[in-house]
Amino acid sequence: MRIGELAAQSGVTAKTIRFWEAEGLLADPVRTPSGYRDYDIDALERLSFIRHAQSAGLTLAEIRQVLAISDTGQPACAHVTDLIHQRLADVDRRLRELEETRSLLDLLAKRAVDQDPAGCDGYCAILQPQKSINESSTVA
């Protein structure tokens, strides 16, 4: 099948198919005498795998590793399992960071309610660190 048909059946654009070929994720297809790419059903299955792997958060480099293992005839599931656990740890870390950011934004939003916009000197006071009671009192 030609690239347009492969794109239509896979839901991947022709541009993306060419990019993935250039990145080594998809084997170079045979060419017709007139130079058109001619893909087989294996290319369609591989594109489906790549899309699912991307949906799971795997990078193209990680997908390339999985495909390389699979292309040698070895099972790739152990490697995929490791990647999934790494991705889960990354997601958990990012969720913690997002919670911290949300807490800070909540604090700043509360601070903004009490801030007179006309009385804002220099940089926005909402974003300035707040002095504690000990810092603002002077020792006699």
Coordinates of C-alpha atoms in Angstrom, one line a residue:
M1 CA 0.0 0.0 0.0
R2 CA 1.1 3.5 -0.6
I3 CA 1.8 6.1 2.1
G4 CA -1.6 7.8 1.7
E5 CA -3.4 4.5 2.2
L6 CA -1.2 3.6 5.2
A7 CA -1.8 7.0 6.7
A8 CA -5.5 6.7 6.3
Q9 CA -5.6 3.2 7.8
S10 CA -3.3 4.0 10.7
G11 CA -4.5 7.4 11.6
V12 CA -1.0 8.7 11.3
T13 CA -0.2 11.5 8.9
A14 CA 2.1 10.8 5.9
K15 CA 4.5 13.4 7.3
T16 CA 4.7 11.6 10.6
I17 CA 5.3 8.3 8.8
R18 CA 8.2 9.8 6.9
F19 CA 9.5 11.3 10.1
W20 CA 9.3 7.9 11.9
E21 CA 11.1 6.3 9.0
A22 CA 13.9 8.9 9.2
E23 CA 14.1 8.2 13.0
G24 CA 14.5 4.5 12.4
L25 CA 11.2 3.5 14.0
L26 CA 9.8 2.3 10.7
A27 CA 11.8 0.3 8.2
D28 CA 12.4 1.8 4.8
P29 CA 9.7 0.4 2.6
V30 CA 10.4 -1.1 -0.8
R31 CA 10.0 1.3 -3.6
T32 CA 7.9 0.9 -6.7
P33 CA 9.7 1.3 -10.1
S34 CA 8.4 4.8 -10.1
G35 CA 9.8 5.6 -6.7
Y36 CA 6.7 5.4 -4.5
R37 CA 6.9 3.8 -1.1
D38 CA 5.1 0.5 -0.9
Y39 CA 4.2 -0.7 2.6
D40 CA 3.1 -4.1 3.8
I41 CA 0.7 -5.0 6.6
D42 CA 3.6 -5.2 9.1
A43 CA 4.1 -1.4 8.7
L44 CA 0.5 -0.9 9.7
E45 CA 0.9 -3.1 12.8
R46 CA 4.2 -1.3 13.7
L47 CA 2.5 2.1 13.4
S48 CA -0.2 1.0 15.7
F49 CA 2.3 -0.2 18.3
I50 CA 4.2 3.1 18.1
R51 CA 1.0 5.1 18.6
H52 CA 0.0 3.0 21.6
A53 CA 3.5 3.3 23.1
Q54 CA 3.4 7.1 22.7
S55 CA 0.0 7.2 24.3
A56 CA 1.5 5.4 27.3
G57 CA 4.1 8.2 27.5
L58 CA 7.1 6.4 26.0
T59 CA 9.5 8.6 24.1
L60 CA 10.6 7.9 20.6
A61 CA 14.0 6.8 21.9
E62 CA 12.4 4.4 24.3
I63 CA 10.1 3.1 21.5
R64 CA 13.1 2.6 19.3
Q65 CA 14.7 0.5 22.1
V66 CA 11.6 -1.7 22.4
L67 CA 11.4 -2.1 18.6
A68 CA 15.1 -3.0 18.4
I69 CA 14.6 -5.7 21.0
S70 CA 11.6 -7.0 19.2
D71 CA 13.3 -6.9 15.8
T72 CA 16.0 -9.3 17.2
G73 CA 13.2 -11.8 17.9
Q74 CA 13.5 -11.3 21.7
P75 CA 10.5 -10.6 23.8
A76 CA 10.4 -6.9 24.8
C77 CA 7.8 -7.1 27.6
A78 CA 10.4 -7.1 30.4
H79 CA 11.9 -3.9 29.0
V80 CA 8.5 -2.4 28.5
T81 CA 7.6 -3.2 32.1
D82 CA 10.7 -1.4 33.3
L83 CA 9.8 1.6 31.1
I84 CA 6.2 1.7 32.4
H85 CA 7.5 1.7 36.0
Q86 CA 9.9 4.5 35.2
R87 CA 7.0 6.5 33.6
L88 CA 4.8 5.9 36.6
A89 CA 7.5 7.2 38.9
D90 CA 7.9 10.3 36.6
V91 CA 4.1 10.9 36.7
D92 CA 4.0 10.6 40.5
R93 CA 6.9 13.1 40.8
R94 CA 5.2 15.5 38.4
L95 CA 1.9 15.2 40.3
R96 CA 3.7 16.1 43.5
E97 CA 5.3 19.1 41.8
L98 CA 1.9 20.2 40.5
E99 CA 0.4 19.9 44.0
E100 CA 3.1 22.1 45.4
T101 CA 2.6 24.6 42.6
R102 CA -1.2 24.5 43.2
S103 CA -0.6 25.2 46.9
L104 CA 1.6 28.1 46.1
L105 CA -0.9 29.5 43.6
D106 CA -3.7 29.2 46.2
L107 CA -1.6 31.2 48.7
L108 CA -0.8 33.8 46.0
A109 CA -4.5 34.0 45.0
K110 CA -5.4 34.6 48.7
R111 CA -2.7 37.2 49.0
A112 CA -4.0 38.9 45.8
V113 CA -7.4 39.5 47.3
D114 CA -5.8 41.6 50.1
Q115 CA -3.5 43.5 47.7
D116 CA -4.4 47.0 46.5
P117 CA -3.4 47.0 42.8
A118 CA -2.8 50.8 43.0
G119 CA -0.4 50.3 45.9
C120 CA 1.9 47.9 44.1
D121 CA 5.4 49.2 44.2
G122 CA 8.1 48.0 41.7
Y123 CA 7.6 44.3 41.1
C124 CA 4.3 42.9 41.9
A125 CA 4.0 42.6 45.7
I126 CA 1.8 39.5 45.4
L127 CA 4.9 37.5 44.2
Q128 CA 7.3 39.0 46.7
P129 CA 8.2 36.8 49.7
Q130 CA 6.3 37.8 52.8
K131 CA 8.3 38.9 55.8
S132 CA 7.6 37.0 58.9
I133 CA 6.6 38.9 62.1
N134 CA 10.2 38.4 63.4
E135 CA 11.7 39.9 60.3
S136 CA 9.5 43.0 60.3
S137 CA 10.0 43.9 64.0
T138 CA 13.0 45.8 64.9
V139 CA 15.1 44.9 67.9
A140 CA 15.6 47.9 70.3

